[in-house]
PDB file of C-alpha atoms in Angstrom:
ATOM      1  CA  MET J   2     -42.344   3.099 -46.828  1.00 44.00           C
ATOM      2  CA  THR J   3     -38.930   2.821 -45.221  1.00 47.00           C
ATOM      3  CA  ASP J   4     -36.617   0.196 -46.402  1.00 50.00           C
ATOM      4  CA  ARG J   5     -36.049  -2.090 -43.455  1.00 53.00           C
ATOM      5  CA  THR J   6     -32.882  -4.090 -43.598  1.00 55.00           C
ATOM      6  CA  PRO J   7     -32.655  -7.007 -41.240  1.00 57.00           C
ATOM      7  CA  LEU J   8     -30.429  -6.469 -38.219  1.00 54.00           C
ATOM      8  CA  PRO J   9     -27.309  -8.586 -38.038  1.00 53.00           C
ATOM      9  CA  PRO J  10     -27.596 -11.511 -35.681  1.00 50.00           C
ATOM     10  CA  GLU J  11     -26.656 -10.895 -32.043  1.00 46.00           C
ATOM     11  CA  PRO J  12     -23.101 -11.997 -31.377  1.00 45.00           C
ATOM     12  CA  SER J  13     -23.099 -15.101 -29.279  1.00 44.00           C
ATOM     13  CA  VAL J  14     -21.673 -14.719 -25.786  1.00 42.00           C
ATOM     14  CA  THR J  15     -18.481 -16.649 -25.686  1.00 41.00           C
ATOM     15  CA  ARG J  16     -17.079 -18.158 -22.529  1.00 40.00           C
ATOM     16  CA  ALA J  17     -13.472 -17.480 -21.656  1.00 40.00           C
ATOM     17  CA  PRO J  18     -11.154 -20.419 -21.491  1.00 39.00           C
ATOM     18  CA  ARG J  19     -11.069 -21.859 -18.004  1.00 38.00           C
ATOM     19  CA  ALA J  20      -7.335 -21.642 -17.685  1.00 39.00           C
ATOM     20  CA  GLY J  21      -5.002 -18.721 -17.949  1.00 40.00           C
ATOM     21  CA  VAL J  22      -7.323 -15.928 -16.843  1.00 43.00           C
ATOM     22  CA  SER J  23      -4.590 -14.339 -14.759  1.00 49.00           C
ATOM     23  CA  ALA J  24      -1.848 -15.042 -17.273  1.00 46.00           C
ATOM     24  CA  ALA J  25      -2.424 -11.576 -18.737  1.00 46.00           C
ATOM     25  CA  HIS J  26      -1.203 -10.157 -15.419  1.00 53.00           C
ATOM     26  CA  ALA J  27       1.942 -12.210 -15.369  1.00 61.00           C
ATOM     27  CA  GLU J  28       5.143 -10.503 -14.261  1.00 70.00           C
ATOM     28  CA  SER J  29       8.376 -12.432 -14.270  1.00 83.00           C
ATOM     29  CA  GLY J  30       9.964 -13.532 -11.008  1.00 89.00           C
ATOM     30  CA  ARG J  31      13.125 -11.662 -11.972  1.00 92.00           C
ATOM     31  CA  ALA J  32      11.153  -8.384 -12.228  1.00 94.00           C
ATOM     32  CA  TYR J  33       9.953  -8.840  -8.625  1.00 96.00           C
ATOM     33  CA  VAL J  34      13.511  -9.420  -7.375  1.00 96.00           C
ATOM     34  CA  PHE J  35      14.835  -6.360  -9.248  1.00 96.00           C
ATOM     35  CA  ALA J  36      11.961  -4.250  -7.903  1.00 97.00           C
ATOM     36  CA  TRP J  37      12.713  -5.369  -4.334  1.00 98.00           C
ATOM     37  CA  LEU J  38      16.429  -4.595  -4.681  1.00 98.00           C
ATOM     38  CA  ALA J  39      15.573  -1.202  -6.218  1.00 98.00           C
ATOM     39  CA  LEU J  40      13.274  -0.442  -3.272  1.00 98.00           C
ATOM     40  CA  LEU J  41      15.994  -1.289  -0.745  1.00 98.00           C
ATOM     41  CA  ALA J  42      18.567   0.749  -2.703  1.00 98.00           C
ATOM     42  CA  LEU J  43      16.230   3.764  -2.901  1.00 98.00           C
ATOM     43  CA  THR J  44      15.539   3.470   0.852  1.00 98.00           C
ATOM     44  CA  LEU J  45      19.293   3.521   1.550  1.00 97.00           C
ATOM     45  CA  LEU J  46      19.855   6.467  -0.805  1.00 97.00           C
ATOM     46  CA  SER J  47      17.003   8.392   0.809  1.00 97.00           C
ATOM     47  CA  PHE J  48      18.437   7.625   4.262  1.00 96.00           C
ATOM     48  CA  GLY J  49      21.896   8.808   3.103  1.00 96.00           C
ATOM     49  CA  ALA J  50      20.496  11.998   1.543  1.00 95.00           C
ATOM     50  CA  HIS J  51      19.000  12.888   4.932  1.00 93.00           C
ATOM     51  CA  PHE J  52      22.522  13.521   6.269  1.00 93.00           C
ATOM     52  CA  LEU J  53      23.483  15.874   3.427  1.00 93.00           C
ATOM     53  CA  GLU J  54      23.002  19.609   3.849  1.00 87.00           C
ATOM     54  CA  LEU J  55      20.310  20.080   1.217  1.00 88.00           C
ATOM     55  CA  GLY J  56      18.564  22.985   2.922  1.00 83.00           C
ATOM     56  CA  ALA J  57      15.166  23.820   1.476  1.00 81.00           C
ATOM     57  CA  LEU J  58      15.517  20.967  -1.052  1.00 90.00           C
ATOM     58  CA  ALA J  59      15.614  18.243   1.634  1.00 91.00           C
ATOM     59  CA  THR J  60      11.844  17.712   1.723  1.00 91.00           C
ATOM     60  CA  ALA J  61      11.563  17.660  -2.065  1.00 92.00           C
ATOM     61  CA  VAL J  62      14.428  15.143  -2.330  1.00 95.00           C
ATOM     62  CA  SER J  63      12.955  12.806   0.311  1.00 95.00           C
ATOM     63  CA  LEU J  64       9.523  12.982  -1.354  1.00 94.00           C
ATOM     64  CA  ALA J  65      11.086  12.360  -4.782  1.00 96.00           C
ATOM     65  CA  PHE J  66      12.651   9.138  -3.440  1.00 97.00           C
ATOM     66  CA  ALA J  67       9.258   8.196  -1.943  1.00 97.00           C
ATOM     67  CA  GLY J  68       7.566   8.867  -5.287  1.00 96.00           C
ATOM     68  CA  LEU J  69      10.079   6.654  -7.102  1.00 97.00           C
ATOM     69  CA  LYS J  70       9.594   3.834  -4.595  1.00 98.00           C
ATOM     70  CA  ALA J  71       5.794   4.084  -4.787  1.00 97.00           C
ATOM     71  CA  THR J  72       6.030   3.979  -8.599  1.00 96.00           C
ATOM     72  CA  VAL J  73       8.059   0.762  -8.443  1.00 97.00           C
ATOM     73  CA  VAL J  74       5.518  -0.859  -6.085  1.00 97.00           C
ATOM     74  CA  VAL J  75       2.527   0.245  -8.163  1.00 96.00           C
ATOM     75  CA  LEU J  76       3.973  -0.670 -11.572  1.00 95.00           C
ATOM     76  CA  VAL J  77       5.654  -3.978 -10.710  1.00 95.00           C
ATOM     77  CA  PHE J  78       4.095  -5.419  -7.538  1.00 96.00           C
ATOM     78  CA  MET J  79       0.566  -4.088  -8.147  1.00 95.00           C
ATOM     79  CA  HIS J  80       0.675  -4.956 -11.882  1.00 93.00           C
ATOM     80  CA  VAL J  81      -0.789  -1.646 -13.024  1.00 93.00           C
ATOM     81  CA  ARG J  82       1.049  -1.989 -16.348  1.00 90.00           C
ATOM     82  CA  GLN J  83      -0.973  -5.121 -17.121  1.00 89.00           C
ATOM     83  CA  GLU J  84      -4.304  -3.792 -15.838  1.00 91.00           C
ATOM     84  CA  SER J  85      -7.221  -2.452 -17.898  1.00 92.00           C
ATOM     85  CA  VAL J  86      -7.491   1.206 -18.922  1.00 94.00           C
ATOM     86  CA  SER J  87     -10.197   1.735 -16.265  1.00 94.00           C
ATOM     87  CA  VAL J  88      -7.918   0.482 -13.459  1.00 94.00           C
ATOM     88  CA  ARG J  89      -4.993   2.550 -14.742  1.00 95.00           C
ATOM     89  CA  THR J  90      -7.253   5.619 -14.825  1.00 95.00           C
ATOM     90  CA  VAL J  91      -8.328   5.043 -11.209  1.00 95.00           C
ATOM     91  CA  ALA J  92      -4.686   4.530 -10.165  1.00 94.00           C
ATOM     92  CA  GLY J  93      -3.687   7.788 -11.885  1.00 94.00           C
ATOM     93  CA  MET J  94      -6.533   9.707 -10.244  1.00 93.00           C
ATOM     94  CA  ASN J  95      -5.202   8.628  -6.823  1.00 92.00           C
ATOM     95  CA  VAL J  96      -2.022  10.557  -7.479  1.00 91.00           C
ATOM     96  CA  ALA J  97      -3.929  13.555  -8.887  1.00 92.00           C
ATOM     97  CA  TRP J  98      -6.246  13.894  -5.840  1.00 90.00           C
ATOM     98  CA  VAL J  99      -3.468  13.753  -3.254  1.00 89.00           C
ATOM     99  CA  VAL J 100      -1.287  16.231  -5.177  1.00 89.00           C
ATOM    100  CA  LEU J 101      -4.248  18.574  -5.700  1.00 91.00           C
ATOM    101  CA  LEU J 102      -5.200  18.408  -2.002  1.00 90.00           C
ATOM    102  CA  SER J 103      -1.675  18.976  -0.696  1.00 86.00           C
ATOM    103  CA  VAL J 104      -0.770  21.738  -3.183  1.00 89.00           C
ATOM    104  CA  GLY J 105      -4.122  23.479  -2.605  1.00 91.00           C
ATOM    105  CA  ILE J 106      -3.660  23.476   1.177  1.00 89.00           C
ATOM    106  CA  ALA J 107      -0.021  24.586   0.851  1.00 85.00           C
ATOM    107  CA  LEU J 108      -0.996  27.529  -1.375  1.00 90.00           C
ATOM    108  CA  ASP J 109      -3.808  28.514   0.976  1.00 90.00           C
ATOM    109  CA  VAL J 110      -1.590  28.467   4.077  1.00 84.00           C
ATOM    110  CA  ALA J 111       1.192  30.324   2.246  1.00 84.00           C
ATOM    111  CA  ALA J 112      -1.281  33.013   1.120  1.00 86.00           C
ATOM    112  CA  HIS J 113      -2.434  33.772   4.678  1.00 79.00           C
TER     113      HIS J 113
ATOM    114  CA  MET T  25     -18.345 -31.245  -3.232  1.00 46.00           C
ATOM    115  CA  ALA T  26     -18.172 -27.969  -1.339  1.00 50.00           C
ATOM    116  CA  ARG T  27     -18.132 -24.762  -3.321  1.00 50.00           C
ATOM    117  CA  GLY T  28     -14.582 -23.404  -3.420  1.00 50.00           C
ATOM    118  CA  HIS T  29     -12.879 -26.781  -3.326  1.00 56.00           C
ATOM    119  CA  PRO T  30      -9.969 -26.799  -5.823  1.00 54.00           C
ATOM    120  CA  ASN T  31     -11.571 -29.655  -7.726  1.00 55.00           C
ATOM    121  CA  ASP T  32     -14.939 -27.948  -7.867  1.00 60.00           C
ATOM    122  CA  ALA T  33     -15.610 -27.240 -11.545  1.00 59.00           C
ATOM    123  CA  ARG T  34     -17.897 -24.296 -10.595  1.00 62.00           C
ATOM    124  CA  LEU T  35     -14.810 -22.491  -9.295  1.00 64.00           C
ATOM    125  CA  ASN T  36     -13.770 -21.920 -12.889  1.00 70.00           C
ATOM    126  CA  GLU T  37     -17.184 -20.624 -13.987  1.00 78.00           C
ATOM    127  CA  PRO T  38     -18.040 -16.925 -13.852  1.00 79.00           C
ATOM    128  CA  ALA T  39     -20.918 -15.672 -11.684  1.00 82.00           C
ATOM    129  CA  ASP T  40     -24.248 -15.434 -13.523  1.00 80.00           C
ATOM    130  CA  HIS T  41     -23.999 -11.700 -14.155  1.00 83.00           C
ATOM    131  CA  PHE T  42     -20.631 -11.971 -15.909  1.00 83.00           C
ATOM    132  CA  ALA T  43     -20.155 -13.261 -19.443  1.00 82.00           C
ATOM    133  CA  THR T  44     -16.644 -14.483 -18.910  1.00 84.00           C
ATOM    134  CA  LEU T  45     -14.265 -15.264 -16.081  1.00 83.00           C
ATOM    135  CA  ALA T  46     -11.848 -12.628 -17.423  1.00 84.00           C
ATOM    136  CA  GLN T  47     -14.601  -9.998 -17.244  1.00 87.00           C
ATOM    137  CA  GLN T  48     -15.391 -11.008 -13.666  1.00 88.00           C
ATOM    138  CA  GLU T  49     -11.730 -10.767 -12.679  1.00 87.00           C
ATOM    139  CA  GLN T  50     -11.400  -7.348 -14.316  1.00 90.00           C
ATOM    140  CA  ALA T  51     -14.459  -6.098 -12.410  1.00 91.00           C
ATOM    141  CA  SER T  52     -12.978  -7.434  -9.149  1.00 93.00           C
ATOM    142  CA  HIS T  53      -9.727  -5.598  -9.768  1.00 94.00           C
ATOM    143  CA  LEU T  54     -11.520  -2.351 -10.634  1.00 95.00           C
ATOM    144  CA  GLY T  55     -13.647  -2.654  -7.481  1.00 96.00           C
ATOM    145  CA  MET T  56     -10.546  -3.204  -5.365  1.00 96.00           C
ATOM    146  CA  TRP T  57      -8.795  -0.204  -6.920  1.00 96.00           C
ATOM    147  CA  LEU T  58     -11.832   1.988  -6.185  1.00 96.00           C
ATOM    148  CA  PHE T  59     -11.686   0.814  -2.560  1.00 97.00           C
ATOM    149  CA  LEU T  60      -7.960   1.590  -2.459  1.00 97.00           C
ATOM    150  CA  THR T  61      -8.785   5.072  -3.787  1.00 96.00           C
ATOM    151  CA  SER T  62     -11.051   5.686  -0.791  1.00 96.00           C
ATOM    152  CA  GLU T  63      -8.141   4.671   1.458  1.00 96.00           C
ATOM    153  CA  VAL T  64      -5.788   7.017  -0.395  1.00 96.00           C
ATOM    154  CA  LEU T  65      -8.263   9.879   0.107  1.00 94.00           C
ATOM    155  CA  LEU T  66      -8.489   9.046   3.829  1.00 95.00           C
ATOM    156  CA  PHE T  67      -4.712   9.243   4.230  1.00 95.00           C
ATOM    157  CA  GLY T  68      -4.536  12.105   1.702  1.00 93.00           C
ATOM    158  CA  ALA T  69      -6.584  14.271   4.081  1.00 92.00           C
ATOM    159  CA  LEU T  70      -4.022  13.612   6.839  1.00 94.00           C
ATOM    160  CA  PHE T  71      -1.123  14.360   4.499  1.00 93.00           C
ATOM    161  CA  GLY T  72      -2.960  17.594   3.618  1.00 91.00           C
ATOM    162  CA  LEU T  73      -3.220  18.489   7.316  1.00 92.00           C
ATOM    163  CA  TYR T  74       0.490  17.745   7.713  1.00 94.00           C
ATOM    164  CA  THR T  75       1.266  20.090   4.807  1.00 92.00           C
ATOM    165  CA  GLY T  76      -0.753  22.927   6.323  1.00 91.00           C
ATOM    166  CA  TYR T  77       0.558  22.626   9.899  1.00 93.00           C
ATOM    167  CA  ARG T  78       4.126  22.030   8.740  1.00 93.00           C
ATOM    168  CA  LEU T  79       4.086  25.347   6.848  1.00 91.00           C
ATOM    169  CA  GLU T  80       2.544  27.143   9.793  1.00 92.00           C
ATOM    170  CA  TYR T  81       4.782  25.622  12.489  1.00 95.00           C
ATOM    171  CA  ALA T  82       7.944  24.935  10.459  1.00 93.00           C
ATOM    172  CA  ALA T  83      10.446  25.401  13.310  1.00 94.00           C
ATOM    173  CA  ASP T  84       8.417  23.349  15.834  1.00 96.00           C
ATOM    174  CA  PHE T  85       7.937  20.526  13.317  1.00 95.00           C
ATOM    175  CA  ALA T  86      11.677  20.465  12.493  1.00 93.00           C
ATOM    176  CA  GLN T  87      12.480  20.168  16.199  1.00 94.00           C
ATOM    177  CA  ALA T  88       9.811  17.538  16.892  1.00 96.00           C
ATOM    178  CA  VAL T  89      10.881  15.277  13.993  1.00 95.00           C
ATOM    179  CA  GLN T  90      14.315  14.894  15.629  1.00 93.00           C
ATOM    180  CA  HIS T  91      12.643  13.098  18.553  1.00 93.00           C
ATOM    181  CA  ASN T  92      11.414  10.262  16.319  1.00 95.00           C
ATOM    182  CA  ASN T  93      13.668   7.209  16.214  1.00 95.00           C
ATOM    183  CA  ILE T  94      15.118   7.307  12.677  1.00 96.00           C
ATOM    184  CA  ALA T  95      16.660   3.820  13.065  1.00 96.00           C
ATOM    185  CA  ILE T  96      13.276   2.264  13.880  1.00 97.00           C
ATOM    186  CA  GLY T  97      11.592   4.216  11.065  1.00 97.00           C
ATOM    187  CA  THR T  98      14.196   3.077   8.531  1.00 97.00           C
ATOM    188  CA  ILE T  99      14.215  -0.571   9.619  1.00 98.00           C
ATOM    189  CA  ASN T 100      10.414  -0.550   9.454  1.00 98.00           C
ATOM    190  CA  THR T 101      10.619   0.818   5.900  1.00 98.00           C
ATOM    191  CA  ALA T 102      12.960  -2.020   4.903  1.00 98.00           C
ATOM    192  CA  LEU T 103      10.623  -4.544   6.592  1.00 98.00           C
ATOM    193  CA  LEU T 104       7.546  -3.272   4.733  1.00 98.00           C
ATOM    194  CA  VAL T 105       9.124  -3.050   1.256  1.00 98.00           C
ATOM    195  CA  THR T 106      10.490  -6.573   1.770  1.00 98.00           C
ATOM    196  CA  SER T 107       7.034  -7.747   2.855  1.00 98.00           C
ATOM    197  CA  SER T 108       5.613  -6.266  -0.362  1.00 98.00           C
ATOM    198  CA  PHE T 109       8.131  -8.359  -2.287  1.00 98.00           C
ATOM    199  CA  SER T 110       7.211 -11.561  -0.405  1.00 98.00           C
ATOM    200  CA  ALA T 111       3.487 -10.816  -0.889  1.00 98.00           C
ATOM    201  CA  ALA T 112       4.036 -10.318  -4.625  1.00 97.00           C
ATOM    202  CA  TRP T 113       5.988 -13.587  -4.630  1.00 97.00           C
ATOM    203  CA  ALA T 114       2.951 -15.347  -3.146  1.00 97.00           C
ATOM    204  CA  VAL T 115       0.912 -14.303  -6.223  1.00 96.00           C
ATOM    205  CA  HIS T 116       3.798 -15.351  -8.462  1.00 96.00           C
ATOM    206  CA  SER T 117       3.864 -18.760  -6.742  1.00 96.00           C
ATOM    207  CA  ALA T 118       0.099 -19.162  -7.187  1.00 96.00           C
ATOM    208  CA  ARG T 119       0.506 -18.555 -10.934  1.00 94.00           C
ATOM    209  CA  LEU T 120       3.170 -21.253 -11.027  1.00 94.00           C
ATOM    210  CA  GLY T 121       0.917 -23.605  -9.066  1.00 94.00           C
ATOM    211  CA  SER T 122       3.299 -23.810  -6.097  1.00 95.00           C
ATOM    212  CA  ARG T 123       1.213 -24.286  -2.968  1.00 96.00           C
ATOM    213  CA  ARG T 124       4.310 -24.345  -0.771  1.00 96.00           C
ATOM    214  CA  GLY T 125       5.520 -21.117  -2.404  1.00 97.00           C
ATOM    215  CA  VAL T 126       2.217 -19.377  -1.658  1.00 97.00           C
ATOM    216  CA  VAL T 127       2.144 -20.431   1.998  1.00 98.00           C
ATOM    217  CA  THR T 128       5.852 -19.737   2.631  1.00 98.00           C
ATOM    218  CA  SER T 129       5.703 -16.293   0.979  1.00 98.00           C
ATOM    219  CA  LEU T 130       2.619 -15.325   2.970  1.00 98.00           C
ATOM    220  CA  ALA T 131       4.179 -16.639   6.216  1.00 98.00           C
ATOM    221  CA  VAL T 132       7.261 -14.462   5.577  1.00 98.00           C
ATOM    222  CA  THR T 133       4.966 -11.486   4.875  1.00 98.00           C
ATOM    223  CA  LEU T 134       3.113 -12.082   8.151  1.00 98.00           C
ATOM    224  CA  LEU T 135       6.366 -12.262  10.126  1.00 98.00           C
ATOM    225  CA  LEU T 136       7.674  -9.039   8.553  1.00 98.00           C
ATOM    226  CA  GLY T 137       4.373  -7.290   9.248  1.00 98.00           C
ATOM    227  CA  LEU T 138       4.404  -8.435  12.883  1.00 98.00           C
ATOM    228  CA  GLY T 139       8.014  -7.219  13.173  1.00 98.00           C
ATOM    229  CA  PHE T 140       6.865  -3.822  11.913  1.00 98.00           C
ATOM    230  CA  LEU T 141       4.143  -3.641  14.573  1.00 98.00           C
ATOM    231  CA  VAL T 142       6.525  -4.665  17.390  1.00 98.00           C
ATOM    232  CA  LEU T 143       8.994  -1.918  16.417  1.00 98.00           C
ATOM    233  CA  LYS T 144       6.155   0.604  16.212  1.00 98.00           C
ATOM    234  CA  LEU T 145       5.074  -0.358  19.715  1.00 98.00           C
ATOM    235  CA  VAL T 146       8.656   0.080  20.981  1.00 97.00           C
ATOM    236  CA  GLU T 147       8.712   3.567  19.452  1.00 97.00           C
ATOM    237  CA  TYR T 148       5.326   4.478  20.971  1.00 97.00           C
ATOM    238  CA  LEU T 149       6.560   3.397  24.423  1.00 97.00           C
ATOM    239  CA  GLU T 150       9.673   5.586  24.001  1.00 96.00           C
ATOM    240  CA  HIS T 151       7.380   8.535  23.286  1.00 96.00           C
ATOM    241  CA  PHE T 152       5.066   7.810  26.218  1.00 97.00           C
ATOM    242  CA  GLN T 153       8.054   7.756  28.601  1.00 96.00           C
ATOM    243  CA  ALA T 154       8.963  11.261  27.366  1.00 95.00           C
ATOM    244  CA  GLY T 155       5.416  12.548  27.970  1.00 95.00           C
ATOM    245  CA  ILE T 156       4.645  12.558  24.248  1.00 96.00           C
ATOM    246  CA  TYR T 157       0.992  11.648  23.766  1.00 96.00           C
ATOM    247  CA  PRO T 158      -1.601  12.772  21.222  1.00 95.00           C
ATOM    248  CA  GLY T 159      -3.767  15.865  21.754  1.00 93.00           C
ATOM    249  CA  ALA T 160      -4.563  17.143  25.237  1.00 93.00           C
ATOM    250  CA  LEU T 161      -2.631  14.301  26.905  1.00 95.00           C
ATOM    251  CA  TYR T 162       0.654  15.757  25.600  1.00 94.00           C
ATOM    252  CA  HIS T 163       2.934  16.918  28.435  1.00 93.00           C
ATOM    253  CA  SER T 164       6.479  16.837  27.058  1.00 93.00           C
ATOM    254  CA  THR T 165       8.818  19.176  28.943  1.00 92.00           C
ATOM    255  CA  GLU T 166      11.529  18.717  26.304  1.00 92.00           C
ATOM    256  CA  LEU T 167       9.277  19.874  23.434  1.00 91.00           C
ATOM    257  CA  PRO T 168       6.619  22.078  25.043  1.00 93.00           C
ATOM    258  CA  SER T 169       5.601  24.067  21.943  1.00 94.00           C
ATOM    259  CA  HIS T 170       2.094  23.974  20.468  1.00 94.00           C
ATOM    260  CA  GLY T 171       3.592  23.051  17.076  1.00 95.00           C
ATOM    261  CA  ALA T 172       5.327  19.988  18.565  1.00 96.00           C
ATOM    262  CA  ASN T 173       2.017  18.960  20.157  1.00 96.00           C
ATOM    263  CA  LEU T 174       0.348  19.240  16.723  1.00 96.00           C
ATOM    264  CA  PHE T 175       3.165  17.289  15.062  1.00 97.00           C
ATOM    265  CA  PHE T 176       2.881  14.382  17.484  1.00 97.00           C
ATOM    266  CA  THR T 177      -0.919  14.393  17.391  1.00 97.00           C
ATOM    267  CA  LEU T 178      -0.640  14.002  13.608  1.00 97.00           C
ATOM    268  CA  TYR T 179       2.137  11.432  14.091  1.00 97.00           C
ATOM    269  CA  PHE T 180      -0.006   9.258  16.379  1.00 97.00           C
ATOM    270  CA  PHE T 181      -3.091   9.650  14.195  1.00 96.00           C
ATOM    271  CA  LEU T 182      -1.248   8.905  10.935  1.00 97.00           C
ATOM    272  CA  THR T 183       0.915   6.058  12.193  1.00 97.00           C
ATOM    273  CA  GLY T 184      -1.896   4.674  14.392  1.00 97.00           C
ATOM    274  CA  LEU T 185      -4.318   4.584  11.466  1.00 98.00           C
ATOM    275  CA  HIS T 186      -1.599   3.006   9.360  1.00 98.00           C
ATOM    276  CA  ALA T 187      -0.922   0.396  12.072  1.00 98.00           C
ATOM    277  CA  LEU T 188      -4.637  -0.486  12.069  1.00 98.00           C
ATOM    278  CA  HIS T 189      -4.339  -1.044   8.324  1.00 98.00           C
ATOM    279  CA  VAL T 190      -1.315  -3.272   8.939  1.00 98.00           C
ATOM    280  CA  VAL T 191      -3.402  -5.334  11.389  1.00 98.00           C
ATOM    281  CA  ALA T 192      -6.272  -5.563   8.864  1.00 98.00           C
ATOM    282  CA  GLY T 193      -3.857  -6.528   6.083  1.00 98.00           C
ATOM    283  CA  LEU T 194      -2.157  -9.164   8.229  1.00 98.00           C
ATOM    284  CA  SER T 195      -5.561 -10.623   9.181  1.00 98.00           C
ATOM    285  CA  ALA T 196      -6.555 -10.879   5.502  1.00 98.00           C
ATOM    286  CA  LEU T 197      -3.205 -12.396   4.538  1.00 98.00           C
ATOM    287  CA  ALA T 198      -3.475 -14.940   7.389  1.00 98.00           C
ATOM    288  CA  VAL T 199      -6.848 -16.107   6.023  1.00 98.00           C
ATOM    289  CA  LEU T 200      -5.382 -16.224   2.489  1.00 98.00           C
ATOM    290  CA  ALA T 201      -2.440 -18.279   3.801  1.00 98.00           C
ATOM    291  CA  VAL T 202      -4.846 -20.842   5.268  1.00 98.00           C
ATOM    292  CA  LEU T 203      -6.734 -20.947   1.953  1.00 97.00           C
ATOM    293  CA  GLY T 204      -3.370 -21.367   0.216  1.00 97.00           C
ATOM    294  CA  TRP T 205      -2.566 -24.267   2.525  1.00 96.00           C
ATOM    295  CA  LEU T 206      -5.873 -25.828   1.478  1.00 96.00           C
ATOM    296  CA  GLY T 207      -4.875 -25.395  -2.178  1.00 93.00           C
ATOM    297  CA  ARG T 208      -7.572 -22.823  -3.024  1.00 94.00           C
ATOM    298  CA  HIS T 209      -5.227 -20.518  -4.967  1.00 95.00           C
ATOM    299  CA  THR T 210      -4.859 -22.275  -8.307  1.00 92.00           C
ATOM    300  CA  PRO T 211      -2.940 -20.980 -11.371  1.00 92.00           C
ATOM    301  CA  GLU T 212      -6.322 -20.404 -13.049  1.00 88.00           C
ATOM    302  CA  ARG T 213      -8.106 -18.721 -10.134  1.00 89.00           C
ATOM    303  CA  HIS T 214      -6.404 -16.766  -7.367  1.00 93.00           C
ATOM    304  CA  THR T 215      -8.293 -13.454  -7.499  1.00 94.00           C
ATOM    305  CA  SER T 216      -8.834 -13.346  -3.710  1.00 95.00           C
ATOM    306  CA  LEU T 217      -5.083 -13.666  -3.184  1.00 97.00           C
ATOM    307  CA  GLU T 218      -4.387 -10.917  -5.732  1.00 96.00           C
ATOM    308  CA  LEU T 219      -6.878  -8.549  -4.089  1.00 97.00           C
ATOM    309  CA  GLY T 220      -5.585  -9.196  -0.545  1.00 98.00           C
ATOM    310  CA  VAL T 221      -2.019  -8.633  -1.711  1.00 98.00           C
ATOM    311  CA  LEU T 222      -3.063  -5.410  -3.516  1.00 98.00           C
ATOM    312  CA  TYR T 223      -4.315  -4.114  -0.153  1.00 98.00           C
ATOM    313  CA  TRP T 224      -1.006  -5.022   1.472  1.00 98.00           C
ATOM    314  CA  HIS T 225       0.902  -3.123  -1.221  1.00 98.00           C
ATOM    315  CA  LEU T 226      -1.213  -0.040  -0.505  1.00 98.00           C
ATOM    316  CA  VAL T 227      -0.253  -0.297   3.183  1.00 98.00           C
ATOM    317  CA  ASP T 228       3.371  -0.323   2.003  1.00 98.00           C
ATOM    318  CA  VAL T 229       2.905   2.659  -0.357  1.00 98.00           C
ATOM    319  CA  ILE T 230       1.341   4.762   2.427  1.00 98.00           C
ATOM    320  CA  TRP T 231       4.276   4.002   4.748  1.00 98.00           C
ATOM    321  CA  ILE T 232       6.709   4.909   1.939  1.00 98.00           C
ATOM    322  CA  PHE T 233       5.369   8.490   2.271  1.00 97.00           C
ATOM    323  CA  VAL T 234       4.934   8.477   6.060  1.00 97.00           C
ATOM    324  CA  TRP T 235       8.626   7.609   6.579  1.00 97.00           C
ATOM    325  CA  PRO T 236      10.172  10.749   4.966  1.00 96.00           C
ATOM    326  CA  LEU T 237       7.523  13.082   6.419  1.00 95.00           C
ATOM    327  CA  MET T 238       7.771  11.775   9.979  1.00 96.00           C
ATOM    328  CA  TYR T 239      11.463  10.817  10.215  1.00 96.00           C
ATOM    329  CA  LEU T 240      13.613  12.440   7.526  1.00 92.00           C
ATOM    330  CA  GLN T 241      12.795  16.148   7.882  1.00 83.00           C
ATOM    331  CA  LYS T 242      15.187  18.732   9.379  1.00 77.00           C
TER     332      LYS T 242
END
């Protein structure tokens, strides 16, 4: 006969406090202002870089500025830093798919 | 008392299939991010097309880009990143319980978004006057190459689809502004505002990549 030990009691479902649900997502007002100023500064720098003779690097430089700006928006304005692991995974996959698609097409066109 | 009224106690209760309000909010955010992913894939396909045609028609693309109005493109970039800031400030104001802050921030966002659309329309009209239309309608004598035709077809498709997203975002934000005016975005519950603003940020992020590809190339 197997020794049957009683199962522990089911944990009771607890209700979250009614207030402060979104507090976990809080970002300070100062962070938003800094992010905005950074976005404007990066836009100006990208605009200025357009007039430099960068040759083949021009596209990479303009896309690097775009990547930096998108990172600021996603991390600060879209609160990805405060989101759950599942949301951060989905956000990361967005970048992976677009890079994979563009690089794959570029390699294919270059090979033909 | 009507469901959704700020004094309605049920507003602070989770739906039946969620154990806690925090769990419900997390699920809402994940759902919104999955929706945003589908949008990224939609635009990603167009960016992929751009990559392919740009490599194949490099000289034609470089020539065609010069025809786009870089001043309008840059001002529109500044307008959209500023609108992202004001939209984020609306969420910040909701957390602080400032109804006026929510409504004012969203009103500023709406004005900036409308400004973006007006400038886009001005740019489209400039193109139409030069015979630059999408696809088979294209009859530019200044840029007669097939590559230029492809560039502007992509330009109209990419920026047109983006403009539709701006219109959708502005419509959602207008509804959220009215709800804000009615005091529906409380410090405890403002998930709808957060989700609407997330969509607006995505519209901004897409433009952040459209701008260099359509205006800053040589």
